[in-house]
């Protein structure tokens, strides 16, 4: 029976409200032996809860919680140790657990696996059932009044009991207001962050003794520790503590007490050069693991090997982190990846380059063919002899100091200076555009350190978190960005470091092309790519977006207005739609778009954006509110095809002949 129009409209909008890929679509897989690759759940953030010998292996198995996405506790079976000392685990299994975070898992001497959890103002004890793969609650008790709103806990076993350390806030408040308003000012007129610096400290609840503050001060770690682990570092250091931190430092406390706590002054965990280590990404939590510790936050898991040495500062010395591995893993591009496909190593097949929120550029080598690609796990691209990592720093994020460790790097590649090798141009969290000139060869790139691009002597600058589109047109290199007025804007190369204004790009009705659903944090986030999608000889735009993107305007644009808000329709249908749609559907998620060039390459003009839909007519949305990378590509055969990412770091190659882009 034919459905009424309003039901079809509601069904279409509802289908676009949750992540959707064509049935049967799988993430690109690691082509390394046994499918090994970095261990990462389908989440933005990870928290290692602890380890225990559940399956009887030589090394313990790992309990990991994921959040920022589908929240669950996972158990990873240990299967091997890699040559660099990192543990290797099997694919995860979901553990039944009433709690998803703010917990710690450990194993008693008798073999029992215990999970302790913070549930508001209560401490909950659970025991793991190996057969049912379930944490069962065995005890619940009120936390002492001094332990107010703890963020995390660490455990030191003590005979039949345990000593607990809790992370508490010192009560500092950050900048007031919303980052999505014109009034938002996270920095004052002198460029200094406003608001109090928020710090964390530790309260101890020993098995015997009184609850008390156990750190020297209440200003121990800026913003958050995000996890506490008890760790045995050898004779005299069997009961020490290490915490993570939002900014990536790993913080060490020597504990002199054989029971309870007698913590020394904090020390920053050191690397082999004696300097403090800094985790590659923001918000690492920490958990002891035989031979060292595992740390993770936004991004994948890393293993830090303890060297057995101590720095002059009194801090333990750990080796540089290496990726914890999983067998039969998805390729992992880091969180919020932005990809492009180029032949980076000159072997005649297209590879993948991708930037991510950590600020790295990753190279995924294609060891297959263009028609049947197979990719190895990523290696980090270097420039000037060091790994590229761009991050906001003190004042680089419009959302404030607390975002210092995010980069949101979005690279693109082209032979910018016509010397036969590919160069890189990137956009990032700051809104700046940087160029990395390649002084190497087609088969062995050697990038210079980053240099700014200039227009009229001023750094080229636009909306934050955007990717530049690049193309060679009529012998000149064209670059398109989202400019400071929030419009698509074309520039032309003058020389290696300078461009000239080519004017704002327009729709075929003459209107300018806007991008943002709002101001401040709701601006930018467009990933532009020149690509001839309909193979008519004219370069179109394939665009990755976040949910707050609204192209070409805030009233009717995609995806935010068109997919994320009730349609502006009147009469009976309008009222029925308003009643039928729940409030949560007034927001959407990142949605790949295509804008067809109805002009020429020399005189571009564009049709309104179109979404990609599958053979069931459902809108393609790979998943993630923040932003979604997307490019057209000839990878996969019978192209053009679509390479897209979800914000949890997975990449998907969709056959173009099974996608619809009609209005």
XYZ file of C-alpha atoms in Angstrom:
663
model
C 0.000 0.000 0.000
C 1.325 3.445 -0.867
C 2.413 5.446 2.195
C 1.106 8.956 2.786
C 3.572 11.736 1.960
C 4.017 12.852 5.563
C 4.958 9.303 6.651
C 7.512 9.071 3.865
C 8.914 12.423 4.935
C 9.162 11.362 8.570
C 10.752 8.027 7.604
C 13.348 9.776 5.448
C 14.278 12.225 8.199
C 14.421 9.494 10.836
C 16.686 7.385 8.651
C 19.118 10.288 8.501
C 19.178 10.780 12.274
C 21.398 7.778 13.098
C 24.636 6.579 11.473
C 23.970 4.658 8.296
C 26.124 2.831 5.762
C 24.934 0.586 2.933
C 24.068 -2.923 4.183
C 27.135 -5.160 4.272
C 29.642 -2.295 4.366
C 32.757 -3.088 6.389
C 35.549 -0.831 7.556
C 38.854 -1.129 5.713
C 40.937 -3.842 7.365
C 44.622 -4.093 8.212
C 46.585 -6.073 5.617
C 49.463 -6.745 8.039
C 50.166 -10.376 9.037
C 47.252 -11.702 11.113
C 45.539 -8.400 10.455
C 47.488 -6.726 13.249
C 46.954 -3.047 13.865
C 46.554 -0.493 16.667
C 43.956 -1.484 19.258
C 41.040 0.955 19.298
C 37.367 0.507 20.069
C 34.629 2.164 18.027
C 34.740 5.124 20.393
C 36.343 8.546 20.594
C 37.890 7.825 23.988
C 39.200 4.814 25.847
C 39.741 4.035 29.508
C 41.826 0.993 30.513
C 40.112 -0.401 33.584
C 42.783 -2.947 34.456
C 44.012 -6.431 33.696
C 43.512 -10.007 34.926
C 44.330 -13.522 33.781
C 40.897 -14.549 32.597
C 41.872 -16.969 29.824
C 45.019 -18.499 31.375
C 47.567 -16.957 29.014
C 51.191 -16.089 29.737
C 50.236 -12.447 30.134
C 47.055 -10.862 31.510
C 44.004 -9.996 29.491
C 42.752 -6.434 29.321
C 39.521 -4.715 30.353
C 38.812 -1.516 28.404
C 35.845 0.857 28.514
C 34.894 2.979 25.536
C 32.953 6.220 25.631
C 32.139 8.908 23.109
C 30.021 6.525 21.061
C 28.486 3.205 22.131
C 29.499 2.772 25.765
C 30.472 -0.694 26.941
C 33.145 -2.637 28.797
C 35.260 -4.910 26.594
C 37.593 -7.787 27.393
C 40.651 -8.380 25.183
C 42.370 -11.772 25.327
C 46.174 -11.615 25.311
C 47.646 -13.618 22.417
C 51.241 -12.448 21.905
C 53.936 -9.892 22.598
C 55.305 -7.989 19.607
C 59.004 -7.461 18.881
C 58.914 -3.965 20.371
C 57.433 -5.289 23.622
C 53.843 -4.172 23.086
C 51.151 -6.693 24.018
C 48.950 -8.113 21.264
C 45.311 -8.971 21.921
C 42.517 -10.810 20.144
C 39.327 -9.124 19.009
C 37.269 -7.808 21.931
C 34.226 -9.348 23.518
C 31.625 -7.216 25.264
C 31.335 -7.808 28.997
C 28.013 -7.420 30.739
C 28.454 -4.651 33.253
C 26.134 -2.112 34.826
C 28.945 0.443 34.775
C 30.897 1.804 31.837
C 33.522 4.060 33.394
C 34.825 5.464 36.681
C 36.051 2.037 37.627
C 39.098 -0.103 38.279
C 39.534 -3.840 37.657
C 42.155 -5.979 39.423
C 42.811 -9.589 40.400
C 43.164 -10.870 43.947
C 45.842 -13.380 44.908
C 43.256 -16.143 44.917
C 42.305 -15.405 41.302
C 39.051 -13.520 41.828
C 38.628 -10.613 39.398
C 37.185 -7.584 41.179
C 35.729 -4.424 39.689
C 35.269 -1.322 41.841
C 33.059 1.451 40.495
C 31.986 4.943 41.444
C 28.213 5.275 41.188
C 27.442 8.898 42.079
C 28.141 9.021 45.836
C 28.505 5.260 46.304
C 31.277 2.718 45.880
C 30.125 -0.494 44.224
C 32.053 -3.771 44.431
C 31.557 -6.347 41.675
C 33.078 -9.760 40.923
C 33.665 -11.054 37.414
C 31.908 -14.247 36.341
C 34.214 -15.904 33.783
C 31.540 -18.196 32.348
C 28.882 -15.533 31.872
C 31.395 -12.747 31.103
C 29.616 -10.552 33.601
C 30.478 -8.278 36.507
C 28.014 -9.094 39.321
C 27.415 -6.609 42.096
C 28.381 -7.939 45.538
C 28.496 -4.829 47.699
C 27.437 -1.195 47.716
C 28.490 1.387 50.293
C 28.277 5.129 50.774
C 31.445 7.059 50.027
C 32.829 9.150 52.893
C 31.674 12.777 52.860
C 35.221 13.953 52.142
C 35.158 12.000 48.858
C 32.813 14.364 47.052
C 32.020 13.744 43.361
C 35.181 11.769 42.540
C 36.152 11.514 38.870
C 38.209 8.316 39.041
C 39.748 5.873 41.482
C 42.890 3.817 41.851
C 43.405 0.658 43.876
C 46.312 -0.665 45.928
C 45.662 -4.121 47.341
C 46.348 -4.434 51.059
C 46.021 -7.953 52.470
C 42.346 -8.877 52.339
C 41.338 -5.279 51.722
C 42.472 -2.431 49.524
C 43.538 1.186 49.780
C 41.662 3.554 47.478
C 42.788 6.834 45.914
C 40.150 9.164 44.463
C 40.546 12.052 42.018
C 38.802 15.234 43.165
C 38.443 18.736 41.728
C 39.752 21.810 43.501
C 36.581 23.623 42.446
C 38.104 26.011 39.921
C 35.839 27.286 37.163
C 36.820 27.944 33.571
C 35.649 30.691 31.247
C 31.955 31.479 31.561
C 29.498 31.425 28.684
C 29.012 29.322 25.577
C 31.550 28.799 22.806
C 28.655 28.923 20.336
C 27.895 32.624 20.846
C 29.410 35.856 19.534
C 29.965 36.965 23.132
C 32.269 34.055 23.956
C 35.762 35.219 24.927
C 38.063 32.492 26.311
C 41.025 34.912 26.197
C 41.217 38.513 27.356
C 42.519 41.497 25.384
C 46.059 40.604 26.467
C 45.711 37.105 25.037
C 45.547 35.424 28.453
C 43.054 32.637 29.155
C 40.189 33.801 31.347
C 38.645 31.872 34.205
C 40.373 29.876 36.911
C 42.743 27.067 36.049
C 40.980 23.907 37.191
C 43.145 21.379 39.012
C 42.771 17.887 40.476
C 44.220 16.236 43.550
C 43.990 12.926 45.444
C 42.022 11.855 48.494
C 42.952 8.512 50.085
C 40.607 6.018 51.724
C 42.910 3.390 53.223
C 41.781 -0.016 54.400
C 42.937 1.078 57.841
C 42.955 4.717 58.852
C 41.140 7.951 58.145
C 40.075 9.427 54.829
C 42.388 12.337 54.048
C 44.070 14.323 51.304
C 47.144 12.368 50.225
C 48.746 14.742 47.685
C 50.817 17.685 48.880
C 48.502 20.259 47.270
C 45.111 20.659 45.648
C 46.784 21.878 42.438
C 48.389 18.674 41.228
C 47.179 18.097 37.670
C 45.552 20.643 35.364
C 41.940 19.949 34.384
C 41.821 16.173 34.932
C 43.907 13.150 35.901
C 41.584 10.879 34.000
C 42.705 7.761 35.786
C 44.906 6.467 38.596
C 46.868 3.228 38.719
C 48.837 1.485 41.437
C 52.101 0.203 40.003
C 54.968 -2.023 41.195
C 58.267 -0.544 39.964
C 60.543 -2.820 41.951
C 62.143 -2.871 45.374
C 60.978 0.041 47.496
C 58.458 1.065 44.840
C 55.914 -1.748 45.051
C 53.002 0.567 45.897
C 53.569 3.709 43.861
C 50.874 5.611 41.937
C 50.774 7.057 38.427
C 47.997 9.247 37.011
C 47.217 10.545 33.560
C 46.344 14.130 32.704
C 44.324 16.031 30.139
C 47.482 17.619 28.741
C 49.259 14.280 28.316
C 51.768 14.300 31.181
C 52.019 11.084 33.183
C 52.332 12.006 36.859
C 54.213 9.811 39.347
C 53.862 9.600 43.137
C 56.256 7.517 45.214
C 54.337 5.851 48.045
C 56.520 5.060 51.083
C 53.757 3.366 53.056
C 53.546 -0.448 53.228
C 49.822 0.020 53.827
C 47.800 3.132 53.091
C 49.424 6.226 51.647
C 52.522 8.325 52.284
C 52.937 10.053 48.934
C 55.929 12.102 47.949
C 55.870 15.213 45.796
C 54.604 14.655 42.275
C 57.124 13.923 39.547
C 56.570 13.799 35.795
C 57.257 10.369 34.295
C 60.453 10.710 32.249
C 61.624 9.416 28.900
C 65.034 7.912 28.238
C 66.463 11.376 27.542
C 65.519 12.449 31.061
C 62.758 14.779 29.914
C 59.114 14.341 30.814
C 57.142 12.115 28.479
C 54.015 13.521 26.889
C 51.322 11.205 25.607
C 50.583 11.619 21.875
C 46.941 12.561 22.440
C 44.733 14.359 24.916
C 43.263 12.848 28.101
C 45.318 9.684 28.632
C 44.212 7.408 31.437
C 46.733 4.900 32.745
C 46.783 1.286 33.920
C 49.727 -0.813 35.053
C 50.558 -3.804 32.854
C 53.436 -6.293 33.228
C 56.641 -4.598 32.116
C 55.230 -1.097 32.192
C 51.886 0.586 31.745
C 49.197 1.152 29.149
C 47.879 4.641 28.520
C 45.023 5.760 26.351
C 42.604 8.616 25.952
C 41.293 10.002 22.706
C 42.815 7.694 20.139
C 44.249 4.193 20.425
C 46.113 2.404 23.232
C 49.868 2.735 23.831
C 52.324 0.650 25.859
C 55.083 2.342 27.872
C 57.921 -0.055 28.836
C 59.559 0.630 32.211
C 63.344 0.729 31.705
C 64.163 0.031 35.353
C 65.974 3.384 35.523
C 65.236 6.559 37.433
C 65.699 10.156 36.332
C 67.574 12.762 38.366
C 64.183 14.233 39.246
C 63.253 11.017 41.065
C 60.802 10.005 38.357
C 60.728 6.539 36.757
C 62.075 6.324 33.210
C 59.893 4.725 30.537
C 60.617 4.067 26.867
C 58.763 5.953 24.124
C 55.227 4.603 23.705
C 54.404 1.979 21.079
C 50.975 0.944 19.875
C 49.141 -1.823 21.698
C 48.054 -4.214 18.936
C 44.975 -6.211 18.080
C 44.679 -9.059 15.606
C 42.134 -8.821 12.771
C 41.922 -5.088 13.340
C 40.248 -2.358 11.367
C 42.612 0.181 9.894
C 42.738 2.963 12.454
C 43.185 6.587 11.397
C 42.823 8.263 14.786
C 39.771 10.219 15.862
C 37.985 12.562 13.452
C 40.129 11.540 10.463
C 40.276 13.511 7.229
C 41.617 11.405 4.326
C 42.903 11.879 0.804
C 44.050 9.305 -1.779
C 47.337 9.812 -3.646
C 50.263 7.695 -4.807
C 52.501 8.788 -1.956
C 55.343 6.281 -2.499
C 55.423 6.306 -6.309
C 54.607 2.639 -6.874
C 51.719 3.305 -9.239
C 48.842 2.633 -6.835
C 46.852 5.031 -4.691
C 47.600 5.163 -0.982
C 45.735 6.985 1.793
C 46.962 10.015 3.689
C 44.847 11.083 6.657
C 45.018 13.756 9.316
C 43.272 13.435 12.664
C 42.354 15.191 15.894
C 45.706 14.261 17.451
C 47.354 16.464 14.824
C 49.246 13.739 12.948
C 49.408 12.981 9.229
C 49.203 9.217 8.669
C 50.346 7.246 5.613
C 48.505 4.006 4.811
C 50.506 2.135 2.171
C 48.462 0.270 -0.428
C 50.158 -3.122 -0.934
C 47.352 -4.263 -3.235
C 46.129 -2.566 -6.385
C 43.847 0.333 -7.232
C 41.014 -2.060 -8.049
C 41.597 -4.277 -5.004
C 43.394 -2.136 -2.431
C 45.002 -3.584 0.687
C 46.419 -1.221 3.294
C 49.050 -1.611 5.965
C 48.563 0.118 9.325
C 49.609 3.729 9.385
C 53.033 5.242 9.761
C 53.349 8.907 10.721
C 54.514 11.297 8.015
C 57.585 13.364 8.879
C 58.628 16.889 7.925
C 61.907 18.592 8.743
C 63.138 15.327 10.259
C 60.304 15.086 12.804
C 56.814 13.623 12.837
C 54.207 16.163 11.797
C 52.012 17.002 14.768
C 50.049 20.241 14.774
C 48.111 21.131 17.921
C 46.376 24.233 19.206
C 48.726 25.076 22.059
C 47.858 27.793 24.526
C 45.670 30.029 22.358
C 45.121 28.171 19.089
C 41.578 26.956 19.778
C 38.619 29.309 19.662
C 37.053 27.135 22.375
C 39.787 27.909 24.877
C 42.883 26.714 26.690
C 41.379 23.322 27.552
C 41.718 22.347 23.863
C 45.488 22.861 23.712
C 46.138 19.206 22.804
C 43.782 18.934 19.846
C 44.949 19.491 16.263
C 42.140 18.487 13.890
C 44.660 18.286 11.065
C 43.248 17.982 7.528
C 45.872 17.390 4.814
C 45.683 17.489 1.039
C 48.406 16.716 -1.505
C 49.380 18.129 -4.905
C 52.545 18.914 -6.835
C 52.413 22.535 -5.688
C 55.678 23.761 -7.248
C 55.685 21.583 -10.408
C 58.853 19.655 -9.538
C 57.322 16.220 -10.071
C 56.704 15.274 -6.417
C 53.700 15.689 -4.141
C 53.640 18.411 -1.504
C 51.286 18.735 1.477
C 48.973 21.591 2.405
C 47.033 21.383 5.649
C 44.247 23.085 7.539
C 43.825 22.634 11.283
C 42.267 23.748 14.569
C 43.759 27.242 14.278
C 42.241 28.093 10.879
C 45.734 28.550 9.393
C 47.015 26.888 6.217
C 50.519 25.428 6.136
C 52.592 24.015 3.293
C 55.182 21.228 3.507
C 57.319 21.231 0.358
C 58.672 17.848 -0.753
C 62.418 17.879 -1.441
C 62.583 14.120 -1.959
C 61.588 11.875 -4.846
C 58.391 10.204 -6.037
C 59.328 7.034 -4.176
C 60.777 8.642 -1.034
C 59.144 11.833 0.164
C 61.285 14.237 2.211
C 59.203 17.137 3.461
C 60.479 20.490 4.609
C 59.223 21.819 7.912
C 55.933 23.668 7.685
C 55.735 27.176 6.278
C 52.662 29.440 6.226
C 50.879 30.303 3.018
C 50.414 34.050 2.537
C 47.910 36.188 0.656
C 48.813 39.874 0.324
C 51.516 39.300 2.917
C 49.114 38.030 5.576
C 48.895 34.408 6.708
C 46.119 32.667 4.804
C 43.456 32.107 7.440
C 39.883 30.904 7.459
C 37.392 28.967 9.527
C 38.806 26.378 11.922
C 39.053 22.644 11.297
C 38.707 22.860 7.494
C 40.473 21.028 4.704
C 41.688 22.871 1.583
C 40.688 21.668 -1.881
C 43.504 21.571 -4.456
C 43.557 21.178 -8.242
C 45.600 22.094 -11.309
C 43.501 24.146 -13.695
C 44.834 25.508 -16.989
C 48.433 25.199 -15.843
C 47.850 26.950 -12.498
C 47.276 25.532 -9.035
C 43.926 26.424 -7.487
C 43.268 26.283 -3.755
C 39.808 26.598 -2.194
C 39.119 27.173 1.500
C 36.333 28.369 3.791
C 37.313 32.009 4.335
C 36.881 34.266 7.347
C 33.483 35.375 6.089
C 32.386 31.721 6.157
C 32.276 31.438 2.359
C 33.864 29.100 -0.172
C 36.810 31.093 -1.550
C 39.242 30.436 -4.413
C 42.928 31.353 -4.467
C 45.647 30.877 -7.109
C 49.281 29.945 -6.501
C 51.852 32.707 -7.097
C 54.949 30.947 -5.772
C 55.947 28.381 -3.158
C 54.548 30.364 -0.224
C 52.148 32.916 -1.699
C 48.685 32.900 -3.268
C 46.493 35.578 -4.817
C 42.784 36.129 -4.397
C 40.625 34.339 -6.969
C 37.317 35.512 -5.506
C 34.494 33.906 -3.638
C 32.866 30.888 -5.266
C 29.147 31.029 -5.948
C 26.093 28.930 -6.584
C 24.688 28.818 -10.087
C 22.039 31.317 -8.981
C 24.775 33.821 -8.067
C 24.571 33.467 -4.282
C 27.623 32.998 -2.073
C 28.199 29.581 -0.496
C 28.038 29.656 3.306
C 29.147 26.744 5.453
C 28.408 27.107 9.157
C 25.287 26.451 11.195
C 26.372 29.019 13.763
C 29.266 30.979 15.195
C 32.237 30.000 17.349
C 32.304 26.274 17.951
C 29.486 25.792 15.440
C 31.570 27.180 12.580
C 33.986 25.618 10.111
C 34.572 21.834 10.088
C 34.267 21.518 6.273
C 36.538 19.066 4.467
C 36.706 20.295 0.842
C 37.891 18.183 -2.076
C 37.965 18.968 -5.797
C 36.839 15.838 -7.645
C 34.950 15.244 -10.898
C 32.184 13.137 -9.390
C 29.897 12.956 -12.427
C 32.814 12.588 -14.870
C 31.770 15.502 -17.091
C 35.199 17.140 -17.094
C 34.322 19.840 -14.559
C 35.653 19.658 -11.006
C 32.932 19.232 -8.392
C 33.202 19.468 -4.611
C 33.050 16.351 -2.458
C 32.670 17.572 1.112
C 33.020 16.063 4.559
C 30.984 17.812 7.236
C 30.145 17.946 10.917
C 26.597 18.113 12.188
C 26.773 21.906 12.609
C 27.687 22.505 8.958
C 24.934 24.176 6.898
C 25.760 24.503 3.177
C 24.865 26.850 1.458
C 23.030 28.749 4.222
C 21.810 28.369 7.795
C 18.139 28.251 6.871
C 18.146 25.445 4.300
C 21.689 24.096 4.264
C 23.025 20.543 4.563
C 23.302 18.726 6.843
C 22.220 20.748 9.861
C 19.158 22.601 8.623
C 17.957 20.236 5.917
C 18.488 16.963 7.783
C 18.614 18.045 11.372
C 15.659 20.329 11.869
C 11.977 20.063 11.143
C 11.324 21.029 7.526
C 9.706 24.397 6.979
C 6.393 23.189 5.642
C 2.950 24.433 6.469
C -0.556 23.115 6.801
C -1.509 19.595 7.826
C 1.773 17.987 6.719
C 3.856 20.485 8.664
C 1.908 20.006 11.858
C 2.018 16.213 11.509
C 5.786 16.257 10.964
C 6.328 18.540 13.973
C 4.353 16.174 16.175
C 5.902 13.011 14.746
C 9.554 14.018 15.060
C 11.110 13.744 18.527
C 13.224 16.682 19.658
C 16.480 14.727 19.325
C 15.978 14.542 15.548
C 16.322 18.290 15.263
C 20.062 17.675 15.296
C 21.900 15.469 12.855
C 25.413 14.055 12.328
C 28.220 14.519 9.838
C 27.059 13.814 6.283
C 29.180 13.550 3.098
C 27.973 15.906 0.368
C 28.617 16.570 -3.306
C 28.219 19.926 -5.052
C 28.206 19.590 -8.831
C 30.013 22.181 -10.922
C 27.481 23.460 -13.481
C 30.059 25.822 -14.981
C 33.603 25.093 -16.102
C 36.887 24.684 -14.296
C 37.910 28.187 -15.365
C 34.530 29.694 -14.399
C 33.129 27.584 -11.598
C 29.570 27.720 -10.369
C 27.894 25.116 -8.252
C 24.525 23.496 -7.766
C 23.114 23.141 -4.282
C 24.646 20.261 -2.291
C 23.345 16.739 -2.606
C 23.605 13.924 -0.089
C 24.770 10.439 -1.024
C 22.063 7.796 -0.692
C 22.313 4.022 -0.958
C 20.233 1.640 -3.057
C 17.530 1.684 -0.362
C 17.378 5.483 -0.734
C 18.792 6.061 2.788
C 21.199 8.941 3.409
C 24.842 7.914 3.958
C 26.045 9.094 7.378
C 29.108 7.178 8.618
C 28.772 8.338 12.219
C 29.898 11.245 14.333
C 28.695 14.688 15.256
C 32.035 16.535 15.271
C 33.145 16.109 11.654
C 33.374 13.465 8.940
C 36.092 13.155 6.306
C 35.064 12.380 2.702
C 36.790 12.353 -0.695
C 36.083 11.083 -4.158
C 38.544 8.445 -5.349
C 39.308 5.938 -8.102
C 40.285 3.325 -5.519
C 38.153 0.209 -5.632
C 37.645 -0.067 -9.406
C 34.675 1.017 -11.522
C 35.001 4.487 -10.033
C 34.466 7.128 -9.129
C 33.967 5.881 -5.582
C 33.593 7.490 -2.171
C 36.083 7.181 0.704
C 34.541 8.303 3.992
C 35.397 8.119 7.684
C 33.499 8.006 10.922
C 34.776 10.022 13.849
C 35.942 6.876 15.675
C 38.719 6.434 13.097
C 37.275 3.873 10.684
C 37.430 4.290 6.902
C 34.903 2.972 4.387
C 35.213 2.657 0.615
C 31.783 2.842 -1.026
C 31.223 1.916 -4.707
C 29.996 4.989 -6.544
C 27.781 2.951 -8.867
C 25.700 1.935 -5.846
C 25.217 5.484 -4.606
C 22.545 7.953 -5.644
C 23.071 11.713 -5.789
C 19.900 12.870 -7.493
C 18.000 15.711 -5.756
